[in-house]
mmCIF file with all atom_site columns, C-alpha atoms and ligand atoms in Angstrom:
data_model
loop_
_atom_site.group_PDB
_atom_site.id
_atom_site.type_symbol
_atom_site.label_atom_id
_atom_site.label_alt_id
_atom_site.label_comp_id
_atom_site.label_asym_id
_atom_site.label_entity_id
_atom_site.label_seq_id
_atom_site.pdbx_PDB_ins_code
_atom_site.Cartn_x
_atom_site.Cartn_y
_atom_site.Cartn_z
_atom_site.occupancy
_atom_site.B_iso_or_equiv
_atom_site.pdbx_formal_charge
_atom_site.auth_seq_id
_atom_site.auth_comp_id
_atom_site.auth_asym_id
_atom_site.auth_atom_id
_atom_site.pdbx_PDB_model_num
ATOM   1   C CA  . UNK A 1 1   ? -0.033  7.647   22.455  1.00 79.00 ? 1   UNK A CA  1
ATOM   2   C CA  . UNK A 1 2   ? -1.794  7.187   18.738  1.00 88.00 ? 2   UNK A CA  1
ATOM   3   C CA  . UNK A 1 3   ? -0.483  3.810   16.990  1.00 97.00 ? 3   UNK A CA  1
ATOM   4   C CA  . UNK A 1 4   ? 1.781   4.086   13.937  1.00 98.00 ? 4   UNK A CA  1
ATOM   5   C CA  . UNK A 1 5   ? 0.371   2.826   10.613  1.00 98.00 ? 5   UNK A CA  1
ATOM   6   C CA  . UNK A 1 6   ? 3.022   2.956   7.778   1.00 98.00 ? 6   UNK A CA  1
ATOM   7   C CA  . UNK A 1 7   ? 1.685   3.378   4.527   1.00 99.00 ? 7   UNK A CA  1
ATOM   8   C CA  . UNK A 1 8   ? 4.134   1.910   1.722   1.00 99.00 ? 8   UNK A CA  1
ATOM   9   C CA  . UNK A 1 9   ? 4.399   2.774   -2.183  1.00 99.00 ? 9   UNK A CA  1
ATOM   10  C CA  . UNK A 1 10  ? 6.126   0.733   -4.660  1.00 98.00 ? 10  UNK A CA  1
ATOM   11  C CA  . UNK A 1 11  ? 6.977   0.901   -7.817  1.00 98.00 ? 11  UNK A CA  1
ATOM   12  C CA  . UNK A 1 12  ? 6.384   3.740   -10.257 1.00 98.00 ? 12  UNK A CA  1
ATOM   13  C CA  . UNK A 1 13  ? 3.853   5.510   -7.580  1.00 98.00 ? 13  UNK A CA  1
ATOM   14  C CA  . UNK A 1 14  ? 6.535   8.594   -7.223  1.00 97.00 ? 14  UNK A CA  1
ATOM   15  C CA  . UNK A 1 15  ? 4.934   9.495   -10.768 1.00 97.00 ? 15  UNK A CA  1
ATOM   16  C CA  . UNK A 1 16  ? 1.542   9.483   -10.007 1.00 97.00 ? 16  UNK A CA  1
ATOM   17  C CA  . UNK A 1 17  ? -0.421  12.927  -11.058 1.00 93.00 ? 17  UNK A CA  1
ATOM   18  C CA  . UNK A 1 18  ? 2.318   13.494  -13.887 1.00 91.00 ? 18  UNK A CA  1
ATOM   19  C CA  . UNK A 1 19  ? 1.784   11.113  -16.618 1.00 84.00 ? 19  UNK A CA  1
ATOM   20  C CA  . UNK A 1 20  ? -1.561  8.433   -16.989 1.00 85.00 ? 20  UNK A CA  1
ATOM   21  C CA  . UNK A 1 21  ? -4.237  10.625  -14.802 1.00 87.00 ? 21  UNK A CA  1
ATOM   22  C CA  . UNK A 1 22  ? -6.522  8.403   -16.891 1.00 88.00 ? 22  UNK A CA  1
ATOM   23  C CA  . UNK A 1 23  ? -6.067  5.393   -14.900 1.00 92.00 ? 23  UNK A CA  1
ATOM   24  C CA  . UNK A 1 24  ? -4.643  6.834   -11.489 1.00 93.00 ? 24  UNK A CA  1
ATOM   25  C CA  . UNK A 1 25  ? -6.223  10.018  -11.425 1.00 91.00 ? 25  UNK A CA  1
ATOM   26  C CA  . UNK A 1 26  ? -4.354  13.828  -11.029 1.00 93.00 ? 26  UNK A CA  1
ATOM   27  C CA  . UNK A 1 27  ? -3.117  13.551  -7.435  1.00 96.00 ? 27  UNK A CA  1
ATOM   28  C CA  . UNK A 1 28  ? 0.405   13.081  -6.789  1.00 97.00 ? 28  UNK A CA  1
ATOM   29  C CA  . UNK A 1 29  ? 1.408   10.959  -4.058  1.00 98.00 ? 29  UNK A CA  1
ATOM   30  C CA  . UNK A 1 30  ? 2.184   13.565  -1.792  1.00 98.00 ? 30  UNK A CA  1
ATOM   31  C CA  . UNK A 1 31  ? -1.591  14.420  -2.220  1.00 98.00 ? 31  UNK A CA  1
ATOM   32  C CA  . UNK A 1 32  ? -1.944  11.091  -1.151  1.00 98.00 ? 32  UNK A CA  1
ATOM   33  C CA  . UNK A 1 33  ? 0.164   10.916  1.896   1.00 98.00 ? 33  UNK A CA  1
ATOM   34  C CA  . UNK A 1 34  ? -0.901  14.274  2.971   1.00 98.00 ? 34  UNK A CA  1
ATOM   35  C CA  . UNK A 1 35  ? -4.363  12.758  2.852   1.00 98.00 ? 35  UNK A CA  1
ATOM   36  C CA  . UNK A 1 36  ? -3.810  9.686   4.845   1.00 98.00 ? 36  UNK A CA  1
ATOM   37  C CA  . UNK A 1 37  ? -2.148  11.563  7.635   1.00 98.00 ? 37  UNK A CA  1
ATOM   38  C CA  . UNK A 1 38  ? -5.068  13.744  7.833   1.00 98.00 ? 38  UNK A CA  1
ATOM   39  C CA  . UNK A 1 39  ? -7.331  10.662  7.628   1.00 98.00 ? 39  UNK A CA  1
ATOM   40  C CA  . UNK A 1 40  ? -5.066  8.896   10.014  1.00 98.00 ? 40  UNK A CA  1
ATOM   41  C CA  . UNK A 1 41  ? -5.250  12.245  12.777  1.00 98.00 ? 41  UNK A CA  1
ATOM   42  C CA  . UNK A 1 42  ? -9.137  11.691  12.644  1.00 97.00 ? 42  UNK A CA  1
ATOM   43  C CA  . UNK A 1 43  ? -9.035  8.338   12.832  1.00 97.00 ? 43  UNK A CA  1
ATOM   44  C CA  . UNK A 1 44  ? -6.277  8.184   15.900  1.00 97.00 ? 44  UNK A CA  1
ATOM   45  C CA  . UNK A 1 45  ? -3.016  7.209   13.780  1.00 98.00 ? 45  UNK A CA  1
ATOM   46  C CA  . UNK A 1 46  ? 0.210   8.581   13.510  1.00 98.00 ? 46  UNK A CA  1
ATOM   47  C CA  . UNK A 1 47  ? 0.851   8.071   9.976   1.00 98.00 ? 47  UNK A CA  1
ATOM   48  C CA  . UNK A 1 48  ? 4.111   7.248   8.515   1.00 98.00 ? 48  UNK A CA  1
ATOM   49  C CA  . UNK A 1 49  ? 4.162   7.242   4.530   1.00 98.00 ? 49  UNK A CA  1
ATOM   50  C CA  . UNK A 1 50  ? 7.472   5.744   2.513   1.00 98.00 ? 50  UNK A CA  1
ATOM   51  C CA  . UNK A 1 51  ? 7.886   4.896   -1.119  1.00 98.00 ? 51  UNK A CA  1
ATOM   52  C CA  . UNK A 1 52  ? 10.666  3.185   -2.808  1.00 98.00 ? 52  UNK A CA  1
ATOM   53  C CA  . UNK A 1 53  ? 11.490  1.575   -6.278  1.00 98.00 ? 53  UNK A CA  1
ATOM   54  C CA  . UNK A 1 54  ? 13.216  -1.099  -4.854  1.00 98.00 ? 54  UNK A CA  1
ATOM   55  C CA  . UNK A 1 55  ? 11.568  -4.746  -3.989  1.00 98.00 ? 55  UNK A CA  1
ATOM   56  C CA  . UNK A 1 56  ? 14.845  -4.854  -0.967  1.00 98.00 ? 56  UNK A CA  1
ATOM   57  C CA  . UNK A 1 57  ? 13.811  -1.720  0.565   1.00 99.00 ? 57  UNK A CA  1
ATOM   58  C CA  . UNK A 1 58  ? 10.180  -2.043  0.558   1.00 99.00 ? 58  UNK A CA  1
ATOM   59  C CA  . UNK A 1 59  ? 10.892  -5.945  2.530   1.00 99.00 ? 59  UNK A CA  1
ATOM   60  C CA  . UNK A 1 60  ? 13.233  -4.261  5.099   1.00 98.00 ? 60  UNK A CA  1
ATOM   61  C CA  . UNK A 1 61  ? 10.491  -1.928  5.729   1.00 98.00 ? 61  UNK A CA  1
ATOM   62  C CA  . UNK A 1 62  ? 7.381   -4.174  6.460   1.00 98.00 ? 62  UNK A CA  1
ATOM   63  C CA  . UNK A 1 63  ? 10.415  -5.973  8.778   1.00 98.00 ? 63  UNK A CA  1
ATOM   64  C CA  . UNK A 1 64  ? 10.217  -2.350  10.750  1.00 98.00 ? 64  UNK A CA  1
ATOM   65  C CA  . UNK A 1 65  ? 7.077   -2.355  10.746  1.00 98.00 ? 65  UNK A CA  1
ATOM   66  C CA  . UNK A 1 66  ? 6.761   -5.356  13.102  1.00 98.00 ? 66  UNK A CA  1
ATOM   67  C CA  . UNK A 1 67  ? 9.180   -3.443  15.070  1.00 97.00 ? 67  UNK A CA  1
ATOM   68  C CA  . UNK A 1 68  ? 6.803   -0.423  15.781  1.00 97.00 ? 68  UNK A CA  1
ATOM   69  C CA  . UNK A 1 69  ? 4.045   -0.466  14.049  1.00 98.00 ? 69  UNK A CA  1
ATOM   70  C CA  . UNK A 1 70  ? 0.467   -1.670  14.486  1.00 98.00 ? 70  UNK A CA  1
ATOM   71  C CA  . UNK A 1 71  ? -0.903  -2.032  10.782  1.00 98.00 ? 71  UNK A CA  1
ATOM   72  C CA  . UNK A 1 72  ? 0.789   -1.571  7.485   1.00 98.00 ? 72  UNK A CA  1
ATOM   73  C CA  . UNK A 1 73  ? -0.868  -0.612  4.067   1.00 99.00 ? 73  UNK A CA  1
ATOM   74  C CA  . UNK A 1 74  ? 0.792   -1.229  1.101   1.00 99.00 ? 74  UNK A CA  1
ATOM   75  C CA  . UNK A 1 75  ? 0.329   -0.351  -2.610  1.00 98.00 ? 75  UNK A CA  1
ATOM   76  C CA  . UNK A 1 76  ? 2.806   -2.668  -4.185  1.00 99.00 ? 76  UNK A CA  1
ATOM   77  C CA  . UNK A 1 77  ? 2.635   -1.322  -7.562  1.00 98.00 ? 77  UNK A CA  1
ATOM   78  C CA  . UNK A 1 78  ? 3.740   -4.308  -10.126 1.00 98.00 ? 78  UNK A CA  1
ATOM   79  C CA  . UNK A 1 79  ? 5.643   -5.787  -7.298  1.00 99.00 ? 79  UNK A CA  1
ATOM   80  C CA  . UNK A 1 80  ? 2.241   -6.829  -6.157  1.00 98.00 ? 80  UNK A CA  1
ATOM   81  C CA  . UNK A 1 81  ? 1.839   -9.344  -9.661  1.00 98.00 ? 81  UNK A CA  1
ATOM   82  C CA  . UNK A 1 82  ? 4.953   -11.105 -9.293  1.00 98.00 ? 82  UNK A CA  1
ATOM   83  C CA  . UNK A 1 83  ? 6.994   -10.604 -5.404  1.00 98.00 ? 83  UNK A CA  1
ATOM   84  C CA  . UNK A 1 84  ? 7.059   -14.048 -3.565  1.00 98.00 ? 84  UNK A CA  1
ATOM   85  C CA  . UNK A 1 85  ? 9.541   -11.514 -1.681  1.00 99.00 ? 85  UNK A CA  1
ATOM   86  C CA  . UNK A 1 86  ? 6.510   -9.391  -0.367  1.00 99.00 ? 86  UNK A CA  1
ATOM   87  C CA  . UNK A 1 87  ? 4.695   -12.110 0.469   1.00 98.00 ? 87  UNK A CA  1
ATOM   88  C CA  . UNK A 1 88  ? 7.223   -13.722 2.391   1.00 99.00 ? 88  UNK A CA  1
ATOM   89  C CA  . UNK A 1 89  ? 7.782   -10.618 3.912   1.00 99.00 ? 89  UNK A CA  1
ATOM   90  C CA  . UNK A 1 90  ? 3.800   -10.258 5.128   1.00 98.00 ? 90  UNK A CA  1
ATOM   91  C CA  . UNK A 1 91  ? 3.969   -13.538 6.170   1.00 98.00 ? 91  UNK A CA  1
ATOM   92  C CA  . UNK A 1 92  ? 6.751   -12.706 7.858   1.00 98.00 ? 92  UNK A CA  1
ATOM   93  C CA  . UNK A 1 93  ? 5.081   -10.302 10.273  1.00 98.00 ? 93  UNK A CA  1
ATOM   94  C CA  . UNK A 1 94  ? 2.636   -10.061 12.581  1.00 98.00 ? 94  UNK A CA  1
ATOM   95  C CA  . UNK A 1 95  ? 0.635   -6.741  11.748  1.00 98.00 ? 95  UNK A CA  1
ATOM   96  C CA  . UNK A 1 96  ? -2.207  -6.823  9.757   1.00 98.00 ? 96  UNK A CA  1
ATOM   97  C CA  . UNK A 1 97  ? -1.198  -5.644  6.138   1.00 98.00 ? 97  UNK A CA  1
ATOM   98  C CA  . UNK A 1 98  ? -4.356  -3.962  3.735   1.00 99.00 ? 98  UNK A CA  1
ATOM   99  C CA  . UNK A 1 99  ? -3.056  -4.230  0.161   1.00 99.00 ? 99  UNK A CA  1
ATOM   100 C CA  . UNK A 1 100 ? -4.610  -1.263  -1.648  1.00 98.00 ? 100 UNK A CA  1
ATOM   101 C CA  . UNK A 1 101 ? -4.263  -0.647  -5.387  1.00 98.00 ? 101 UNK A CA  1
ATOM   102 C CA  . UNK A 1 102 ? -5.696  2.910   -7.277  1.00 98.00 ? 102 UNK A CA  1
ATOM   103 C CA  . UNK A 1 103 ? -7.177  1.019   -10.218 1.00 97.00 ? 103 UNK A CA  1
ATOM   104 C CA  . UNK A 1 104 ? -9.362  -2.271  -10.340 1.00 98.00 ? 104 UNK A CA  1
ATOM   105 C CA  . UNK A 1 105 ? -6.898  -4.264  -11.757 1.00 98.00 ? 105 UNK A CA  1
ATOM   106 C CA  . UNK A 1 106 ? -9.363  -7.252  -12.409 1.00 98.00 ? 106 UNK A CA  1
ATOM   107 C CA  . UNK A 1 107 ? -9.967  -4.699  -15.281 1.00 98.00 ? 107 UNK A CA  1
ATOM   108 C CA  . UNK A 1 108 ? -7.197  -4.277  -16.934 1.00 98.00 ? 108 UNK A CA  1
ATOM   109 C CA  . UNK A 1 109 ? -4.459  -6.240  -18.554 1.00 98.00 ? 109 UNK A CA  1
ATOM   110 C CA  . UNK A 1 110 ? -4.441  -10.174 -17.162 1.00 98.00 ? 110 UNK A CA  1
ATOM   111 C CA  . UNK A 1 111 ? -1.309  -9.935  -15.835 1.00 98.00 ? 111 UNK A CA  1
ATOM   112 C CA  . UNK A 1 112 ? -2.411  -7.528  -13.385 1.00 98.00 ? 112 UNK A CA  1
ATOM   113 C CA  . UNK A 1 113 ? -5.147  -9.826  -12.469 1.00 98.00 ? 113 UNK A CA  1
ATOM   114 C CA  . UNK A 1 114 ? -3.378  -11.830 -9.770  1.00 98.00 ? 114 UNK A CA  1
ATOM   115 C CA  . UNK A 1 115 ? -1.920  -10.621 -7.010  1.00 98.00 ? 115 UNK A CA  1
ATOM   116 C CA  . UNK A 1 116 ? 1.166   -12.417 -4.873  1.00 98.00 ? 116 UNK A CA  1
ATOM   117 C CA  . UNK A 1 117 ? 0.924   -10.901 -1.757  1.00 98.00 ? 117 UNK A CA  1
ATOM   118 C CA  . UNK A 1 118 ? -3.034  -10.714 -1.316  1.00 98.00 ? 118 UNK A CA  1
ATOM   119 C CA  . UNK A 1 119 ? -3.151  -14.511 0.202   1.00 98.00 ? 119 UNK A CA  1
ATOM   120 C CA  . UNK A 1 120 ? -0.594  -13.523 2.908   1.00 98.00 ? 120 UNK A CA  1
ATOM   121 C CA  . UNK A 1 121 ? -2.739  -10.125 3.271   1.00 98.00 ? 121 UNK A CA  1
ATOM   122 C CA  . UNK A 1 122 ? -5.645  -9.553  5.637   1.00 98.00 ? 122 UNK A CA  1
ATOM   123 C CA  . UNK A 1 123 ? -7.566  -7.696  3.123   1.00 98.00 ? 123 UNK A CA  1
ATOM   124 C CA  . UNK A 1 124 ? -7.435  -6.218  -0.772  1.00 98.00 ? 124 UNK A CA  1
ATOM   125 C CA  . UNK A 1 125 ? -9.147  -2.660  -2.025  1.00 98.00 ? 125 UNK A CA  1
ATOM   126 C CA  . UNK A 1 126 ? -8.839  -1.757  -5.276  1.00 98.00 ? 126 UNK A CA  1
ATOM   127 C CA  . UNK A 1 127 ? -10.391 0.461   -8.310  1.00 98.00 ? 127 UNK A CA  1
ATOM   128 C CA  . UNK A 1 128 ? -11.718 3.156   -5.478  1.00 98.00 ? 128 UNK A CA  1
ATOM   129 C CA  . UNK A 1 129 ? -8.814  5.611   -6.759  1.00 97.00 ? 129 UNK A CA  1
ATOM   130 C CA  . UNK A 1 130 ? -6.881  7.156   -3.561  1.00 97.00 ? 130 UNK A CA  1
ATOM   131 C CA  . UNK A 1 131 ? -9.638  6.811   -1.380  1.00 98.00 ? 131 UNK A CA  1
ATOM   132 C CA  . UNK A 1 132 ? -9.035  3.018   -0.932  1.00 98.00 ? 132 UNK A CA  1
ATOM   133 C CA  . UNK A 1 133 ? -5.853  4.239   1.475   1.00 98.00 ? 133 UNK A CA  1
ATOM   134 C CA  . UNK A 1 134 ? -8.200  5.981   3.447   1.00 98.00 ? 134 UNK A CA  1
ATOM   135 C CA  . UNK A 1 135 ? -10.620 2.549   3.464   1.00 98.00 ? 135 UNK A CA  1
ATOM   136 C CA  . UNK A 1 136 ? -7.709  0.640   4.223   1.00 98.00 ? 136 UNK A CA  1
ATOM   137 C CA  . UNK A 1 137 ? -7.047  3.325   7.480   1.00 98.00 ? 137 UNK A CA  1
ATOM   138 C CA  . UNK A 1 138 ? -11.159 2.642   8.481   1.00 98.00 ? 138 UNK A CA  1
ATOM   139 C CA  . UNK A 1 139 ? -10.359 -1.278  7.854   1.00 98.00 ? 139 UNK A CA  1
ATOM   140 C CA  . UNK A 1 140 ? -7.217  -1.467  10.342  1.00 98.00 ? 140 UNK A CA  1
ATOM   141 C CA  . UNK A 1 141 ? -9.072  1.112   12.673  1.00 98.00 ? 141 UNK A CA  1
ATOM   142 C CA  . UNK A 1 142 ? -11.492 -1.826  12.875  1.00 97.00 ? 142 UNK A CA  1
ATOM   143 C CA  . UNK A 1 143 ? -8.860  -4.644  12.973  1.00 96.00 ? 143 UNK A CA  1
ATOM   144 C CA  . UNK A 1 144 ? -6.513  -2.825  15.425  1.00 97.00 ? 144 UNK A CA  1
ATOM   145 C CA  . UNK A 1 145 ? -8.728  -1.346  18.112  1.00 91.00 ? 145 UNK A CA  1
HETATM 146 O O1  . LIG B 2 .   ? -3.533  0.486   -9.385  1.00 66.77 ? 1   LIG B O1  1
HETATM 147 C C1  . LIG B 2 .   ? -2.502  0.513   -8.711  1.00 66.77 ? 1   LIG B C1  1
HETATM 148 O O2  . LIG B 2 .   ? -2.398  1.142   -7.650  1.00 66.77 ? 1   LIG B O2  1
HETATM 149 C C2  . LIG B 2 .   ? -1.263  -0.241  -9.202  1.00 66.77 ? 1   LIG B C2  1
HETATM 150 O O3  . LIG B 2 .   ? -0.614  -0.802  -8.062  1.00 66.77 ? 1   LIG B O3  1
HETATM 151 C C3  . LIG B 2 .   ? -0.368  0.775   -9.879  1.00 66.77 ? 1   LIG B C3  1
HETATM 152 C C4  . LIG B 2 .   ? 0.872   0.170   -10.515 1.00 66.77 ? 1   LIG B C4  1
HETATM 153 C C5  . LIG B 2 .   ? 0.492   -1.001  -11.426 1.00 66.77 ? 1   LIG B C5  1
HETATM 154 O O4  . LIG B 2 .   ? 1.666   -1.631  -11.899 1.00 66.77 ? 1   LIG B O4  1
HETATM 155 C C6  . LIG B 2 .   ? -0.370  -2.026  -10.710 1.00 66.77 ? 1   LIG B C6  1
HETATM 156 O O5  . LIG B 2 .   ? -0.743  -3.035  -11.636 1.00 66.77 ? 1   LIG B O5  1
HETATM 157 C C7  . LIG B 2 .   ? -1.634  -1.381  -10.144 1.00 66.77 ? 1   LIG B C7  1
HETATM 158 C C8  . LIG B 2 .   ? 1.607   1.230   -11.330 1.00 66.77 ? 1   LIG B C8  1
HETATM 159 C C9  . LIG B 2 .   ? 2.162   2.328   -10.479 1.00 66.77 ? 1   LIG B C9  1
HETATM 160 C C10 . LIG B 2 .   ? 2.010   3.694   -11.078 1.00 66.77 ? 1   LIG B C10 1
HETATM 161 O O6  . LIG B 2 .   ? 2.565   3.752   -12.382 1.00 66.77 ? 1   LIG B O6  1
HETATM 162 C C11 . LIG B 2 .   ? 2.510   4.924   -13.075 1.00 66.77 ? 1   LIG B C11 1
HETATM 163 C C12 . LIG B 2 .   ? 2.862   4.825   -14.394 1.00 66.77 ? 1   LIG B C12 1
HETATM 164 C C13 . LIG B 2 .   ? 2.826   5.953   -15.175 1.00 66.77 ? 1   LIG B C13 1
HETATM 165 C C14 . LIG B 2 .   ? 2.443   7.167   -14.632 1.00 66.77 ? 1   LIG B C14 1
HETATM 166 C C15 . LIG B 2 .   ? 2.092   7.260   -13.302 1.00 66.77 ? 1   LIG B C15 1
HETATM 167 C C16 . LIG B 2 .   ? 2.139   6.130   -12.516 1.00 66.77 ? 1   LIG B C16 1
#
């Protein structure tokens, strides 16, 4: 039986590929997902993608996956600046959890430049575009197997 890896969206990433392709590129998160479950196939993962607005919703879910699944990889959107909630969450857990974000946000703005939830992380990609969620997938390939 392949492992489950959920792959988790926060804030504001339901709009991808409709407004800012500047920064984030023109694929829409369903591009996304349907790449990381074809990624995951190759790569032996059942991949399970979920994205929510809410800080709540996205804790309850890493608190699943420790239920039933073996890695989680999570774009936090701005969650990932300022959630002590995420990070207790991660903490929380005993998967490994890849926190991936689209742009290099060491480039941009200095609020973006810190990140809550990467200490409680195994690992950070960002500024690759979408293909850091399919580095993250090769990363917990590695970690998991
Ligand atoms: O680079 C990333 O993946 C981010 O997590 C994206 C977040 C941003 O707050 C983080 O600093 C970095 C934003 C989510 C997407 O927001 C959109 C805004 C307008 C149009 C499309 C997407």
């Amino acid at each position: 039986m392949s492992k489950t890896i959920f792959v988790l969206n926060g804030p504001n990433l339901n709009m991808l590929g409709k407004r800012e392709p500047g920064i984030y590129g023109g694929q829409t998160l369903k591009d996304i997902e349907a790449n990381c479950v074809a990624a995951g196939e190759t790569l032996g993962f059942s991949v399970e993608c979920f994205q929510s607005n809410h800080e709540g919703v996205l804790v309850d879910r890493l608190h699943e996956a420790d239920e039933r699944a073996a890695g989680v990889i999570i774009n936090p959107g701005a969650y990932g600046h300022t959630s002590i909630a995420l990070h207790d969450a991660i903490r929380a857990i005993r998967v490994p959890v890849v926190e991936v974000h689209i742009s290099n946000i060491h480039a941009r703005e200095e609020f973006r430049h810190k990140s809550m939830i990467a200490p409680a992380a195994k690992g950070m990609i960002c500024g690759f575009g979408p293909q850091g969620y399919v580095l993250a997938l090769h990363a917990l390939r590695d970690i998991t197997s």
